[in-house]
Amino acid sequence: MFLPILTLVLGITIGVLVIVWLEREISAGIQQRIGPEYAGPLGILQALADGTKLIFKENLFPSRGDTRLFSIGPSIAVISILLSYSVIPFSYHLVLSDLNIGVFLWIAISSIAPIGLLMSGYGSNNKYSFLGGLRAAAQSISYEIPLTLCVLSISLRAIR
């Protein structure tokens, strides 16, 4: 059970890394400049270097804001998206949790992400950041409605 999931996750991760590397190389060629070349041969490890740099960067919190809301908000958004993958069947044998209410649970879990966006915007105690968080949450909700309707219509069609 674990090996197919690991294979799927590693395949997707490697595919994304290759696509990001190709995008950097192609955009460097279009702009007539040298692309990523310092991290590994031909810059293949540039994404790993960027991730390492991101981990060791200093965390900045607003001085007047609520640091708990500001730091928990992105975590809630990311965790809700990652949890929504637990109810998606990737194939007939590759199912993490077989639930009768899987579609509704997926919709419910994925609708938690805008709350994290709102928390981040509100926690900064800045009106522009709050408006940005409000805009991101509204955009996320507005994208969620057609997606939910599409998923529910496919589910209703598959019931018969």
mmCIF file with all atom_site columns, C-alpha atoms in Angstrom:
data_model
loop_
_atom_site.group_PDB
_atom_site.id
_atom_site.type_symbol
_atom_site.label_atom_id
_atom_site.label_alt_id
_atom_site.label_comp_id
_atom_site.label_asym_id
_atom_site.label_entity_id
_atom_site.label_seq_id
_atom_site.pdbx_PDB_ins_code
_atom_site.Cartn_x
_atom_site.Cartn_y
_atom_site.Cartn_z
_atom_site.occupancy
_atom_site.B_iso_or_equiv
_atom_site.pdbx_formal_charge
_atom_site.auth_seq_id
_atom_site.auth_comp_id
_atom_site.auth_asym_id
_atom_site.auth_atom_id
_atom_site.pdbx_PDB_model_num
ATOM 1   C CA . MET A 1 1   ? 0.000   0.000  0.000   1.00 0.00 ? 1   MET A CA 1
ATOM 2   C CA . PHE A 1 2   ? 2.776   2.402  0.896   1.00 0.00 ? 2   PHE A CA 1
ATOM 3   C CA . LEU A 1 3   ? 5.019   1.735  -2.110  1.00 0.00 ? 3   LEU A CA 1
ATOM 4   C CA . PRO A 1 4   ? 2.549   2.894  -4.816  1.00 0.00 ? 4   PRO A CA 1
ATOM 5   C CA . ILE A 1 5   ? 1.843   6.093  -2.884  1.00 0.00 ? 5   ILE A CA 1
ATOM 6   C CA . LEU A 1 6   ? 5.564   6.755  -2.457  1.00 0.00 ? 6   LEU A CA 1
ATOM 7   C CA . THR A 1 7   ? 6.133   6.086  -6.155  1.00 0.00 ? 7   THR A CA 1
ATOM 8   C CA . LEU A 1 8   ? 3.359   8.494  -7.098  1.00 0.00 ? 8   LEU A CA 1
ATOM 9   C CA . VAL A 1 9   ? 4.610   11.253 -4.794  1.00 0.00 ? 9   VAL A CA 1
ATOM 10  C CA . LEU A 1 10  ? 8.232   10.867 -5.916  1.00 0.00 ? 10  LEU A CA 1
ATOM 11  C CA . GLY A 1 11  ? 7.226   10.819 -9.575  1.00 0.00 ? 11  GLY A CA 1
ATOM 12  C CA . ILE A 1 12  ? 5.205   14.006 -9.229  1.00 0.00 ? 12  ILE A CA 1
ATOM 13  C CA . THR A 1 13  ? 7.973   15.700 -7.224  1.00 0.00 ? 13  THR A CA 1
ATOM 14  C CA . ILE A 1 14  ? 10.672  14.833 -9.744  1.00 0.00 ? 14  ILE A CA 1
ATOM 15  C CA . GLY A 1 15  ? 8.412   15.923 -12.600 1.00 0.00 ? 15  GLY A CA 1
ATOM 16  C CA . VAL A 1 16  ? 7.800   19.296 -10.963 1.00 0.00 ? 16  VAL A CA 1
ATOM 17  C CA . LEU A 1 17  ? 11.525  19.796 -10.316 1.00 0.00 ? 17  LEU A CA 1
ATOM 18  C CA . VAL A 1 18  ? 12.351  19.046 -13.952 1.00 0.00 ? 18  VAL A CA 1
ATOM 19  C CA . ILE A 1 19  ? 9.633   21.400 -15.205 1.00 0.00 ? 19  ILE A CA 1
ATOM 20  C CA . VAL A 1 20  ? 10.879  24.217 -12.935 1.00 0.00 ? 20  VAL A CA 1
ATOM 21  C CA . TRP A 1 21  ? 14.460  23.650 -14.142 1.00 0.00 ? 21  TRP A CA 1
ATOM 22  C CA . LEU A 1 22  ? 13.336  23.690 -17.779 1.00 0.00 ? 22  LEU A CA 1
ATOM 23  C CA . GLU A 1 23  ? 11.323  26.853 -17.195 1.00 0.00 ? 23  GLU A CA 1
ATOM 24  C CA . ARG A 1 24  ? 14.371  28.602 -15.744 1.00 0.00 ? 24  ARG A CA 1
ATOM 25  C CA . GLU A 1 25  ? 16.626  27.438 -18.566 1.00 0.00 ? 25  GLU A CA 1
ATOM 26  C CA . ILE A 1 26  ? 14.151  28.426 -21.285 1.00 0.00 ? 26  ILE A CA 1
ATOM 27  C CA . SER A 1 27  ? 13.432  31.831 -19.761 1.00 0.00 ? 27  SER A CA 1
ATOM 28  C CA . ALA A 1 28  ? 17.192  32.438 -19.442 1.00 0.00 ? 28  ALA A CA 1
ATOM 29  C CA . GLY A 1 29  ? 17.633  31.564 -23.111 1.00 0.00 ? 29  GLY A CA 1
ATOM 30  C CA . ILE A 1 30  ? 14.807  33.879 -24.148 1.00 0.00 ? 30  ILE A CA 1
ATOM 31  C CA . GLN A 1 31  ? 16.269  36.741 -22.095 1.00 0.00 ? 31  GLN A CA 1
ATOM 32  C CA . GLN A 1 32  ? 19.788  36.011 -23.418 1.00 0.00 ? 32  GLN A CA 1
ATOM 33  C CA . ARG A 1 33  ? 21.334  35.456 -20.016 1.00 0.00 ? 33  ARG A CA 1
ATOM 34  C CA . ILE A 1 34  ? 22.955  32.565 -18.201 1.00 0.00 ? 34  ILE A CA 1
ATOM 35  C CA . GLY A 1 35  ? 20.467  30.341 -16.420 1.00 0.00 ? 35  GLY A CA 1
ATOM 36  C CA . PRO A 1 36  ? 20.917  28.521 -13.129 1.00 0.00 ? 36  PRO A CA 1
ATOM 37  C CA . GLU A 1 37  ? 24.424  27.071 -13.200 1.00 0.00 ? 37  GLU A CA 1
ATOM 38  C CA . TYR A 1 38  ? 25.930  27.259 -9.714  1.00 0.00 ? 38  TYR A CA 1
ATOM 39  C CA . ALA A 1 39  ? 24.040  24.491 -7.907  1.00 0.00 ? 39  ALA A CA 1
ATOM 40  C CA . GLY A 1 40  ? 25.103  21.141 -9.323  1.00 0.00 ? 40  GLY A CA 1
ATOM 41  C CA . PRO A 1 41  ? 25.888  20.260 -12.919 1.00 0.00 ? 41  PRO A CA 1
ATOM 42  C CA . LEU A 1 42  ? 23.900  22.478 -15.314 1.00 0.00 ? 42  LEU A CA 1
ATOM 43  C CA . GLY A 1 43  ? 22.015  23.946 -12.349 1.00 0.00 ? 43  GLY A CA 1
ATOM 44  C CA . ILE A 1 44  ? 19.965  20.808 -11.744 1.00 0.00 ? 44  ILE A CA 1
ATOM 45  C CA . LEU A 1 45  ? 20.092  21.245 -7.962  1.00 0.00 ? 45  LEU A CA 1
ATOM 46  C CA . GLN A 1 46  ? 18.972  24.898 -8.068  1.00 0.00 ? 46  GLN A CA 1
ATOM 47  C CA . ALA A 1 47  ? 15.526  24.075 -6.628  1.00 0.00 ? 47  ALA A CA 1
ATOM 48  C CA . LEU A 1 48  ? 17.176  22.281 -3.699  1.00 0.00 ? 48  LEU A CA 1
ATOM 49  C CA . ALA A 1 49  ? 19.443  25.292 -3.124  1.00 0.00 ? 49  ALA A CA 1
ATOM 50  C CA . ASP A 1 50  ? 16.435  27.633 -3.221  1.00 0.00 ? 50  ASP A CA 1
ATOM 51  C CA . GLY A 1 51  ? 14.561  25.451 -0.720  1.00 0.00 ? 51  GLY A CA 1
ATOM 52  C CA . THR A 1 52  ? 17.552  25.373 1.623   1.00 0.00 ? 52  THR A CA 1
ATOM 53  C CA . LYS A 1 53  ? 17.874  29.145 1.384   1.00 0.00 ? 53  LYS A CA 1
ATOM 54  C CA . LEU A 1 54  ? 14.176  29.530 2.171   1.00 0.00 ? 54  LEU A CA 1
ATOM 55  C CA . ILE A 1 55  ? 14.414  27.312 5.257   1.00 0.00 ? 55  ILE A CA 1
ATOM 56  C CA . PHE A 1 56  ? 17.301  29.303 6.720   1.00 0.00 ? 56  PHE A CA 1
ATOM 57  C CA . LYS A 1 57  ? 15.827  32.733 6.046   1.00 0.00 ? 57  LYS A CA 1
ATOM 58  C CA . GLU A 1 58  ? 14.853  34.886 8.984   1.00 0.00 ? 58  GLU A CA 1
ATOM 59  C CA . ASN A 1 59  ? 11.198  34.796 9.953   1.00 0.00 ? 59  ASN A CA 1
ATOM 60  C CA . LEU A 1 60  ? 9.783   38.302 10.076  1.00 0.00 ? 60  LEU A CA 1
ATOM 61  C CA . PHE A 1 61  ? 6.686   39.040 12.104  1.00 0.00 ? 61  PHE A CA 1
ATOM 62  C CA . PRO A 1 62  ? 4.842   42.356 12.169  1.00 0.00 ? 62  PRO A CA 1
ATOM 63  C CA . SER A 1 63  ? 5.578   44.357 15.304  1.00 0.00 ? 63  SER A CA 1
ATOM 64  C CA . ARG A 1 64  ? 1.986   45.468 15.881  1.00 0.00 ? 64  ARG A CA 1
ATOM 65  C CA . GLY A 1 65  ? 0.263   42.336 14.613  1.00 0.00 ? 65  GLY A CA 1
ATOM 66  C CA . ASP A 1 66  ? -0.929  39.137 16.199  1.00 0.00 ? 66  ASP A CA 1
ATOM 67  C CA . THR A 1 67  ? 1.990   36.769 15.651  1.00 0.00 ? 67  THR A CA 1
ATOM 68  C CA . ARG A 1 68  ? -0.052  33.641 16.424  1.00 0.00 ? 68  ARG A CA 1
ATOM 69  C CA . LEU A 1 69  ? -2.629  34.353 13.732  1.00 0.00 ? 69  LEU A CA 1
ATOM 70  C CA . PHE A 1 70  ? 0.064   35.505 11.325  1.00 0.00 ? 70  PHE A CA 1
ATOM 71  C CA . SER A 1 71  ? 2.049   32.276 11.667  1.00 0.00 ? 71  SER A CA 1
ATOM 72  C CA . ILE A 1 72  ? -0.820  29.768 11.991  1.00 0.00 ? 72  ILE A CA 1
ATOM 73  C CA . GLY A 1 73  ? -2.760  31.058 8.968   1.00 0.00 ? 73  GLY A CA 1
ATOM 74  C CA . PRO A 1 74  ? -0.482  29.690 6.219   1.00 0.00 ? 74  PRO A CA 1
ATOM 75  C CA . SER A 1 75  ? -0.185  26.397 8.101   1.00 0.00 ? 75  SER A CA 1
ATOM 76  C CA . ILE A 1 76  ? -3.963  25.997 8.136   1.00 0.00 ? 76  ILE A CA 1
ATOM 77  C CA . ALA A 1 77  ? -4.164  26.731 4.417   1.00 0.00 ? 77  ALA A CA 1
ATOM 78  C CA . VAL A 1 78  ? -1.443  24.239 3.477   1.00 0.00 ? 78  VAL A CA 1
ATOM 79  C CA . ILE A 1 79  ? -2.580  21.490 5.873   1.00 0.00 ? 79  ILE A CA 1
ATOM 80  C CA . SER A 1 80  ? -6.169  21.666 4.626   1.00 0.00 ? 80  SER A CA 1
ATOM 81  C CA . ILE A 1 81  ? -5.016  21.253 1.033   1.00 0.00 ? 81  ILE A CA 1
ATOM 82  C CA . LEU A 1 82  ? -2.717  18.353 1.933   1.00 0.00 ? 82  LEU A CA 1
ATOM 83  C CA . LEU A 1 83  ? -5.460  16.651 3.974   1.00 0.00 ? 83  LEU A CA 1
ATOM 84  C CA . SER A 1 84  ? -7.849  16.846 1.053   1.00 0.00 ? 84  SER A CA 1
ATOM 85  C CA . TYR A 1 85  ? -5.601  14.389 -0.811  1.00 0.00 ? 85  TYR A CA 1
ATOM 86  C CA . SER A 1 86  ? -6.383  11.705 1.783   1.00 0.00 ? 86  SER A CA 1
ATOM 87  C CA . VAL A 1 87  ? -9.876  11.105 0.371   1.00 0.00 ? 87  VAL A CA 1
ATOM 88  C CA . ILE A 1 88  ? -8.965  11.151 -3.333  1.00 0.00 ? 88  ILE A CA 1
ATOM 89  C CA . PRO A 1 89  ? -8.719  7.658  -4.853  1.00 0.00 ? 89  PRO A CA 1
ATOM 90  C CA . PHE A 1 90  ? -5.761  7.678  -7.226  1.00 0.00 ? 90  PHE A CA 1
ATOM 91  C CA . SER A 1 91  ? -6.611  4.243  -8.685  1.00 0.00 ? 91  SER A CA 1
ATOM 92  C CA . TYR A 1 92  ? -8.724  1.206  -7.826  1.00 0.00 ? 92  TYR A CA 1
ATOM 93  C CA . HIS A 1 93  ? -6.119  -0.176 -5.406  1.00 0.00 ? 93  HIS A CA 1
ATOM 94  C CA . LEU A 1 94  ? -4.523  3.150  -4.421  1.00 0.00 ? 94  LEU A CA 1
ATOM 95  C CA . VAL A 1 95  ? -7.053  4.500  -1.931  1.00 0.00 ? 95  VAL A CA 1
ATOM 96  C CA . LEU A 1 96  ? -5.903  6.002  1.360   1.00 0.00 ? 96  LEU A CA 1
ATOM 97  C CA . SER A 1 97  ? -9.357  6.064  2.964   1.00 0.00 ? 97  SER A CA 1
ATOM 98  C CA . ASP A 1 98  ? -12.473 4.477  1.477   1.00 0.00 ? 98  ASP A CA 1
ATOM 99  C CA . LEU A 1 99  ? -15.366 6.625  2.652   1.00 0.00 ? 99  LEU A CA 1
ATOM 100 C CA . ASN A 1 100 ? -18.958 6.830  1.520   1.00 0.00 ? 100 ASN A CA 1
ATOM 101 C CA . ILE A 1 101 ? -18.890 10.594 1.967   1.00 0.00 ? 101 ILE A CA 1
ATOM 102 C CA . GLY A 1 102 ? -15.496 11.107 0.323   1.00 0.00 ? 102 GLY A CA 1
ATOM 103 C CA . VAL A 1 103 ? -16.639 13.825 -2.103  1.00 0.00 ? 103 VAL A CA 1
ATOM 104 C CA . PHE A 1 104 ? -18.378 15.834 0.596   1.00 0.00 ? 104 PHE A CA 1
ATOM 105 C CA . LEU A 1 105 ? -15.441 15.441 2.960   1.00 0.00 ? 105 LEU A CA 1
ATOM 106 C CA . TRP A 1 106 ? -13.078 16.610 0.191   1.00 0.00 ? 106 TRP A CA 1
ATOM 107 C CA . ILE A 1 107 ? -15.240 19.707 -0.374  1.00 0.00 ? 107 ILE A CA 1
ATOM 108 C CA . ALA A 1 108 ? -15.405 20.419 3.367   1.00 0.00 ? 108 ALA A CA 1
ATOM 109 C CA . ILE A 1 109 ? -11.665 20.028 3.949   1.00 0.00 ? 109 ILE A CA 1
ATOM 110 C CA . SER A 1 110 ? -10.664 22.089 0.925   1.00 0.00 ? 110 SER A CA 1
ATOM 111 C CA . SER A 1 111 ? -12.990 24.905 1.970   1.00 0.00 ? 111 SER A CA 1
ATOM 112 C CA . ILE A 1 112 ? -10.938 25.475 5.144   1.00 0.00 ? 112 ILE A CA 1
ATOM 113 C CA . ALA A 1 113 ? -8.021  27.014 3.192   1.00 0.00 ? 113 ALA A CA 1
ATOM 114 C CA . PRO A 1 114 ? -9.598  30.499 2.784   1.00 0.00 ? 114 PRO A CA 1
ATOM 115 C CA . ILE A 1 115 ? -9.861  30.750 6.571   1.00 0.00 ? 115 ILE A CA 1
ATOM 116 C CA . GLY A 1 116 ? -6.062  30.449 6.788   1.00 0.00 ? 116 GLY A CA 1
ATOM 117 C CA . LEU A 1 117 ? -5.683  33.188 4.187   1.00 0.00 ? 117 LEU A CA 1
ATOM 118 C CA . LEU A 1 118 ? -7.980  35.469 6.173   1.00 0.00 ? 118 LEU A CA 1
ATOM 119 C CA . MET A 1 119 ? -6.102  34.721 9.395   1.00 0.00 ? 119 MET A CA 1
ATOM 120 C CA . SER A 1 120 ? -2.784  35.669 7.815   1.00 0.00 ? 120 SER A CA 1
ATOM 121 C CA . GLY A 1 121 ? -4.130  38.944 6.481   1.00 0.00 ? 121 GLY A CA 1
ATOM 122 C CA . TYR A 1 122 ? -5.845  39.861 9.730   1.00 0.00 ? 122 TYR A CA 1
ATOM 123 C CA . GLY A 1 123 ? -2.884  38.838 11.905  1.00 0.00 ? 123 GLY A CA 1
ATOM 124 C CA . SER A 1 124 ? -0.576  41.389 10.287  1.00 0.00 ? 124 SER A CA 1
ATOM 125 C CA . ASN A 1 125 ? -2.632  44.318 11.655  1.00 0.00 ? 125 ASN A CA 1
ATOM 126 C CA . ASN A 1 126 ? -2.153  46.154 8.370   1.00 0.00 ? 126 ASN A CA 1
ATOM 127 C CA . LYS A 1 127 ? -5.084  47.261 6.252   1.00 0.00 ? 127 LYS A CA 1
ATOM 128 C CA . TYR A 1 128 ? -3.368  46.451 2.957   1.00 0.00 ? 128 TYR A CA 1
ATOM 129 C CA . SER A 1 129 ? -2.352  42.978 4.097   1.00 0.00 ? 129 SER A CA 1
ATOM 130 C CA . PHE A 1 130 ? -5.862  42.399 5.379   1.00 0.00 ? 130 PHE A CA 1
ATOM 131 C CA . LEU A 1 131 ? -7.314  43.479 2.035   1.00 0.00 ? 131 LEU A CA 1
ATOM 132 C CA . GLY A 1 132 ? -4.851  41.174 0.274   1.00 0.00 ? 132 GLY A CA 1
ATOM 133 C CA . GLY A 1 133 ? -5.876  38.251 2.493   1.00 0.00 ? 133 GLY A CA 1
ATOM 134 C CA . LEU A 1 134 ? -9.535  39.093 1.957   1.00 0.00 ? 134 LEU A CA 1
ATOM 135 C CA . ARG A 1 135 ? -9.000  39.217 -1.793  1.00 0.00 ? 135 ARG A CA 1
ATOM 136 C CA . ALA A 1 136 ? -7.123  35.899 -1.797  1.00 0.00 ? 136 ALA A CA 1
ATOM 137 C CA . ALA A 1 137 ? -9.845  34.251 0.291   1.00 0.00 ? 137 ALA A CA 1
ATOM 138 C CA . ALA A 1 138 ? -12.604 35.623 -1.949  1.00 0.00 ? 138 ALA A CA 1
ATOM 139 C CA . GLN A 1 139 ? -10.737 34.416 -5.021  1.00 0.00 ? 139 GLN A CA 1
ATOM 140 C CA . SER A 1 140 ? -10.233 30.993 -3.478  1.00 0.00 ? 140 SER A CA 1
ATOM 141 C CA . ILE A 1 141 ? -13.916 30.702 -2.621  1.00 0.00 ? 141 ILE A CA 1
ATOM 142 C CA . SER A 1 142 ? -14.988 31.873 -6.061  1.00 0.00 ? 142 SER A CA 1
ATOM 143 C CA . TYR A 1 143 ? -12.775 29.206 -7.678  1.00 0.00 ? 143 TYR A CA 1
ATOM 144 C CA . GLU A 1 144 ? -14.121 26.606 -5.280  1.00 0.00 ? 144 GLU A CA 1
ATOM 145 C CA . ILE A 1 145 ? -17.770 27.003 -6.266  1.00 0.00 ? 145 ILE A CA 1
ATOM 146 C CA . PRO A 1 146 ? -17.435 25.915 -9.930  1.00 0.00 ? 146 PRO A CA 1
ATOM 147 C CA . LEU A 1 147 ? -15.003 23.170 -8.945  1.00 0.00 ? 147 LEU A CA 1
ATOM 148 C CA . THR A 1 148 ? -17.489 21.842 -6.394  1.00 0.00 ? 148 THR A CA 1
ATOM 149 C CA . LEU A 1 149 ? -20.312 21.932 -8.925  1.00 0.00 ? 149 LEU A CA 1
ATOM 150 C CA . CYS A 1 150 ? -18.196 20.026 -11.452 1.00 0.00 ? 150 CYS A CA 1
ATOM 151 C CA . VAL A 1 151 ? -17.180 17.376 -8.925  1.00 0.00 ? 151 VAL A CA 1
ATOM 152 C CA . LEU A 1 152 ? -20.734 16.947 -7.658  1.00 0.00 ? 152 LEU A CA 1
ATOM 153 C CA . SER A 1 153 ? -22.156 16.660 -11.173 1.00 0.00 ? 153 SER A CA 1
ATOM 154 C CA . ILE A 1 154 ? -19.624 13.949 -12.034 1.00 0.00 ? 154 ILE A CA 1
ATOM 155 C CA . SER A 1 155 ? -20.415 12.162 -8.767  1.00 0.00 ? 155 SER A CA 1
ATOM 156 C CA . LEU A 1 156 ? -24.154 12.282 -9.418  1.00 0.00 ? 156 LEU A CA 1
ATOM 157 C CA . ARG A 1 157 ? -23.620 10.966 -12.934 1.00 0.00 ? 157 ARG A CA 1
ATOM 158 C CA . ALA A 1 158 ? -21.517 8.077  -11.611 1.00 0.00 ? 158 ALA A CA 1
ATOM 159 C CA . ILE A 1 159 ? -24.163 6.986  -9.088  1.00 0.00 ? 159 ILE A CA 1
ATOM 160 C CA . ARG A 1 160 ? -26.649 5.488  -11.521 1.00 0.00 ? 160 ARG A CA 1
#
